[in-house]
Amino acid sequence: AQSVTQLDSQVPVFEEAPVELRCNYSSSVSVYLFWYVQYPNQGLQLLLKYLSGSTLVESINGFEAEFNKSQTSFHLRKPSVHISDTAEYFCAVSLLIGGGADGLTFGKGTHLIIQP
Amino acid sequence: ETGVTQSPTHLIKTRGQQVTLRCSSQSGHNTVSWYQQALGQGPQFIFQYYREEENGRGNFPPRFSGLQFPNYSSELNVNALELDDSALYLCASSQYSGRARVQFFGPGTRLTVL
């Protein structure tokens, strides 16, 4: 079984400062990795995904994440945050075994708080 | 392209009752997954439907059941509601193409059990 650990439940950061949200996973097989963002009272929006290929993946709004297989990590980074980035961020992992189900396993989330 | 929609938005039930939540998949998607998100927690996988069959389930009891229809929309049914069933229920749709499904979520249904 796989699991996801988000090491920080809350990360306060000043506007325009860089940020890193940490995510580690455990799995005995190859995984697919995702970051989702959740704004208050809303569903989850896909931010980034790693399926294969380049270990560095980027989103259209300036976030990036790097898959590190040896450290089983998929940390999320942004060089300069904006007030609108305030939200809950979830790291998730899925396995695809044959044609079976691939339900996502989520971490507990990191609340990113941007301070003016 | 229409995204994932869910109904109702909010629901209040009492303990012991039964509830049905509905989800319409994103256009072109053939797989639906359901998740339960308790307050302050990450979502937990309930089950997944593909081609109208349940093809996997998380650690949830049988009183959580579902259906997928030929148009790929889906229902989540919960019988004998308990107070701990109060949560945000999220539906996600995806397209199976031989590798990882990328799941797209709806806005959720907030269920309160009194």
Short mmCIF file of C-alpha atoms in Angstrom, two decimals:
data_model
loop_
_atom_site.label_atom_id
_atom_site.label_comp_id
_atom_site.label_asym_id
_atom_site.label_seq_id
_atom_site.Cartn_x
_atom_site.Cartn_y
_atom_site.Cartn_z
CA ALA A 1 0.00 0.00 0.00
CA GLN A 2 1.16 3.51 -0.68
CA SER A 3 1.11 6.52 1.63
CA VAL A 4 1.77 10.23 1.31
CA THR A 5 3.28 12.50 3.93
CA GLN A 6 3.02 16.26 3.75
CA LEU A 7 5.45 17.39 6.38
CA ASP A 8 3.97 20.81 7.05
CA SER A 9 0.33 21.35 7.92
CA GLN A 10 0.70 25.11 7.57
CA VAL A 11 3.26 27.31 5.78
CA PRO A 12 3.15 31.09 6.27
CA VAL A 13 5.10 33.08 3.69
CA PHE A 14 5.36 36.75 2.76
CA GLU A 15 4.07 37.90 -0.61
CA GLU A 16 6.69 37.71 -3.40
CA ALA A 17 8.86 35.34 -1.32
CA PRO A 18 9.71 31.81 -2.53
CA VAL A 19 7.97 28.78 -1.07
CA GLU A 20 8.44 25.02 -0.95
CA LEU A 21 5.72 22.59 0.11
CA ARG A 22 7.13 19.20 0.95
CA CYS A 23 5.70 15.85 -0.06
CA ASN A 24 7.13 12.37 0.48
CA TYR A 25 5.54 9.12 -0.55
CA SER A 26 6.08 5.46 0.11
CA SER A 27 5.43 2.79 -2.46
CA SER A 28 7.10 -0.41 -3.54
CA VAL A 29 6.20 0.11 -7.19
CA SER A 30 6.31 2.93 -9.69
CA VAL A 31 3.84 5.69 -8.99
CA TYR A 32 2.20 8.64 -10.62
CA LEU A 33 2.27 11.87 -8.63
CA PHE A 34 -0.02 14.86 -8.47
CA TRP A 35 -0.48 18.18 -6.74
CA TYR A 36 -3.99 19.53 -6.31
CA VAL A 37 -5.07 22.91 -4.93
CA GLN A 38 -8.28 23.54 -3.01
CA TYR A 39 -9.67 27.03 -2.44
CA PRO A 40 -12.16 27.54 0.42
CA ASN A 41 -15.48 25.78 -0.09
CA GLN A 42 -14.44 24.40 -3.47
CA GLY A 43 -13.40 21.10 -5.01
CA LEU A 44 -9.86 20.17 -6.00
CA GLN A 45 -8.10 21.63 -9.01
CA LEU A 46 -5.23 19.81 -10.69
CA LEU A 47 -2.05 21.85 -10.40
CA LEU A 48 0.69 19.48 -11.62
CA LYS A 49 1.21 15.89 -12.58
CA TYR A 50 4.16 13.56 -13.04
CA LEU A 51 3.39 10.54 -15.17
CA SER A 52 6.72 9.86 -16.89
CA GLY A 53 9.56 11.61 -18.68
CA SER A 54 11.17 14.76 -17.32
CA THR A 55 11.32 14.76 -13.54
CA LEU A 56 10.66 18.52 -13.41
CA VAL A 57 7.09 19.50 -14.15
CA GLU A 58 5.64 22.98 -14.33
CA SER A 59 2.21 24.57 -14.10
CA ILE A 60 0.91 27.56 -16.02
CA ASN A 61 0.79 29.74 -12.91
CA GLY A 62 4.45 29.47 -11.94
CA PHE A 63 4.49 26.39 -9.69
CA GLU A 64 6.90 23.55 -10.34
CA ALA A 65 7.59 20.18 -8.75
CA GLU A 66 10.45 17.75 -9.08
CA PHE A 67 10.11 13.98 -8.85
CA ASN A 68 13.02 12.53 -6.91
CA LYS A 69 12.84 8.75 -7.01
CA SER A 70 15.77 8.12 -4.69
CA GLN A 71 14.32 10.37 -1.99
CA THR A 72 10.70 9.40 -2.81
CA SER A 73 9.77 13.06 -2.86
CA PHE A 74 7.69 15.37 -5.03
CA HIS A 75 8.13 18.83 -3.47
CA LEU A 76 6.19 21.80 -4.82
CA ARG A 77 7.94 25.13 -5.33
CA LYS A 78 7.17 28.64 -6.48
CA PRO A 79 9.84 31.36 -6.74
CA SER A 80 7.48 34.24 -5.89
CA VAL A 81 4.06 33.81 -4.31
CA HIS A 82 1.00 36.00 -4.64
CA ILE A 83 -1.90 36.63 -2.28
CA SER A 84 -4.12 34.60 -4.62
CA ASP A 85 -1.99 31.50 -3.94
CA THR A 86 -3.51 31.25 -0.46
CA ALA A 87 -5.16 27.82 -0.44
CA GLU A 88 -4.85 24.22 0.72
CA TYR A 89 -2.42 22.12 -1.31
CA PHE A 90 -2.67 18.34 -1.52
CA CYS A 91 -0.07 15.93 -2.77
CA ALA A 92 -1.41 12.63 -4.13
CA VAL A 93 -0.10 9.37 -5.52
CA SER A 94 -1.76 6.71 -7.65
CA LEU A 95 -0.81 3.28 -8.88
CA LEU A 96 -2.04 1.77 -12.07
CA ILE A 97 -2.08 -1.99 -11.79
CA GLY A 98 -3.30 -3.63 -14.98
CA GLY A 99 -6.75 -2.31 -15.74
CA GLY A 100 -7.81 -2.03 -12.14
CA ALA A 101 -8.75 0.93 -10.03
CA ASP A 102 -6.26 3.65 -9.37
CA GLY A 103 -7.79 5.65 -6.56
CA LEU A 104 -5.63 8.49 -5.39
CA THR A 105 -4.00 8.44 -1.98
CA PHE A 106 -3.75 11.96 -0.61
CA GLY A 107 -1.62 13.60 2.02
CA LYS A 108 -3.30 15.58 4.78
CA GLY A 109 -2.70 18.85 2.99
CA THR A 110 -0.61 21.98 3.56
CA HIS A 111 -2.31 25.29 4.15
CA LEU A 112 -0.31 27.98 2.36
CA ILE A 113 -0.86 31.36 4.00
CA ILE A 114 0.43 34.40 2.12
CA GLN A 115 1.10 37.42 4.31
CA PRO A 116 1.16 40.91 2.77
CA GLU B 1 -16.10 21.27 -22.67
CA THR B 2 -18.27 20.72 -19.59
CA GLY B 3 -16.46 19.94 -16.36
CA VAL B 4 -17.50 17.60 -13.58
CA THR B 5 -20.74 18.59 -11.91
CA GLN B 6 -22.27 17.34 -8.65
CA SER B 7 -25.66 17.66 -7.02
CA PRO B 8 -26.88 18.68 -4.60
CA THR B 9 -24.43 21.27 -3.28
CA HIS B 10 -25.47 20.82 0.33
CA LEU B 11 -27.52 18.23 2.14
CA ILE B 12 -28.65 17.74 5.73
CA LYS B 13 -29.78 14.31 6.92
CA THR B 14 -30.38 12.64 10.25
CA ARG B 15 -28.66 9.57 11.59
CA GLY B 16 -30.02 6.32 10.15
CA GLN B 17 -31.33 7.88 6.94
CA GLN B 18 -30.16 7.09 3.44
CA VAL B 19 -28.69 9.57 0.92
CA THR B 20 -27.96 9.63 -2.81
CA LEU B 21 -25.39 11.97 -4.32
CA ARG B 22 -25.03 12.51 -8.07
CA CYS B 23 -22.15 13.23 -10.40
CA SER B 24 -21.89 14.01 -14.11
CA SER B 25 -18.55 13.22 -15.71
CA GLN B 26 -16.50 15.56 -17.81
CA SER B 27 -17.17 15.09 -21.50
CA GLY B 28 -15.19 12.16 -22.94
CA HIS B 29 -14.40 10.56 -19.57
CA ASN B 30 -15.37 6.94 -18.89
CA THR B 31 -14.27 6.51 -15.27
CA VAL B 32 -15.71 7.97 -12.08
CA SER B 33 -14.14 7.92 -8.63
CA TRP B 34 -15.69 9.01 -5.34
CA TYR B 35 -13.86 10.47 -2.35
CA GLN B 36 -14.80 11.50 1.19
CA GLN B 37 -13.10 14.56 2.66
CA ALA B 38 -13.62 15.08 6.37
CA LEU B 39 -13.02 18.55 7.77
CA GLY B 40 -9.32 19.39 7.85
CA GLN B 41 -8.28 16.15 6.16
CA GLY B 42 -7.22 15.00 2.71
CA PRO B 43 -9.75 13.18 0.55
CA GLN B 44 -10.08 9.42 1.04
CA PHE B 45 -10.83 7.08 -1.85
CA ILE B 46 -14.23 5.37 -1.58
CA PHE B 47 -14.49 3.51 -4.90
CA GLN B 48 -14.10 3.76 -8.66
CA TYR B 49 -16.43 2.83 -11.51
CA TYR B 50 -15.34 1.92 -15.02
CA ARG B 51 -17.72 0.67 -17.72
CA GLU B 52 -20.56 0.58 -15.20
CA GLU B 53 -18.72 -1.80 -12.86
CA GLU B 54 -17.04 -1.10 -9.54
CA ASN B 55 -13.39 -1.89 -10.23
CA GLY B 56 -11.86 -0.99 -6.89
CA ARG B 57 -12.76 0.17 -3.40
CA GLY B 58 -11.01 1.87 -0.52
CA ASN B 59 -11.52 1.12 3.15
CA PHE B 60 -15.23 1.89 3.32
CA PRO B 61 -18.05 -0.41 4.50
CA PRO B 62 -20.67 -1.92 2.16
CA ARG B 63 -23.28 0.66 3.19
CA PHE B 64 -21.40 2.91 0.77
CA SER B 65 -22.47 1.81 -2.69
CA GLY B 66 -22.59 3.28 -6.14
CA LEU B 67 -23.74 3.09 -9.71
CA GLN B 68 -22.41 4.22 -13.05
CA PHE B 69 -24.79 4.76 -15.93
CA PRO B 70 -24.25 4.27 -19.70
CA ASN B 71 -23.63 8.01 -20.09
CA TYR B 72 -20.86 7.63 -17.45
CA SER B 73 -22.67 9.67 -14.82
CA SER B 74 -22.65 8.17 -11.36
CA GLU B 75 -24.40 7.98 -8.00
CA LEU B 76 -23.05 7.45 -4.52
CA ASN B 77 -25.50 5.92 -2.04
CA VAL B 78 -24.93 5.82 1.68
CA ASN B 79 -27.28 3.79 3.88
CA ALA B 80 -27.77 3.97 7.65
CA LEU B 81 -26.05 7.34 7.96
CA GLU B 82 -23.75 7.90 10.91
CA LEU B 83 -22.57 11.19 12.40
CA ASP B 84 -19.04 10.47 11.09
CA ASP B 85 -20.38 10.44 7.53
CA SER B 86 -20.56 14.24 7.70
CA ALA B 87 -18.04 15.36 5.10
CA LEU B 88 -17.47 16.84 1.67
CA TYR B 89 -18.05 14.15 -0.98
CA LEU B 90 -16.04 14.63 -4.11
CA CYS B 91 -16.53 13.01 -7.46
CA ALA B 92 -13.71 12.82 -10.00
CA SER B 93 -13.84 11.75 -13.62
CA SER B 94 -11.03 10.49 -15.82
CA GLN B 95 -10.35 8.72 -19.06
CA TYR B 96 -8.62 5.34 -19.01
CA SER B 97 -6.18 5.13 -21.92
CA GLY B 98 -3.81 2.37 -20.85
CA ARG B 99 -1.75 4.44 -18.47
CA ALA B 100 -2.42 6.66 -15.48
CA ARG B 101 -5.78 8.31 -15.29
CA VAL B 102 -5.64 12.01 -14.51
CA GLN B 103 -8.61 12.75 -12.33
CA PHE B 104 -10.61 15.96 -12.53
CA PHE B 105 -12.79 16.85 -9.56
CA GLY B 106 -16.21 18.35 -9.19
CA PRO B 107 -17.09 21.02 -6.61
CA GLY B 108 -18.36 18.45 -4.11
CA THR B 109 -21.49 17.85 -2.03
CA ARG B 110 -21.38 18.91 1.59
CA LEU B 111 -23.26 16.33 3.67
CA THR B 112 -24.19 17.07 7.27
CA VAL B 113 -25.57 14.26 9.41
CA LEU B 114 -27.39 15.33 12.59
#
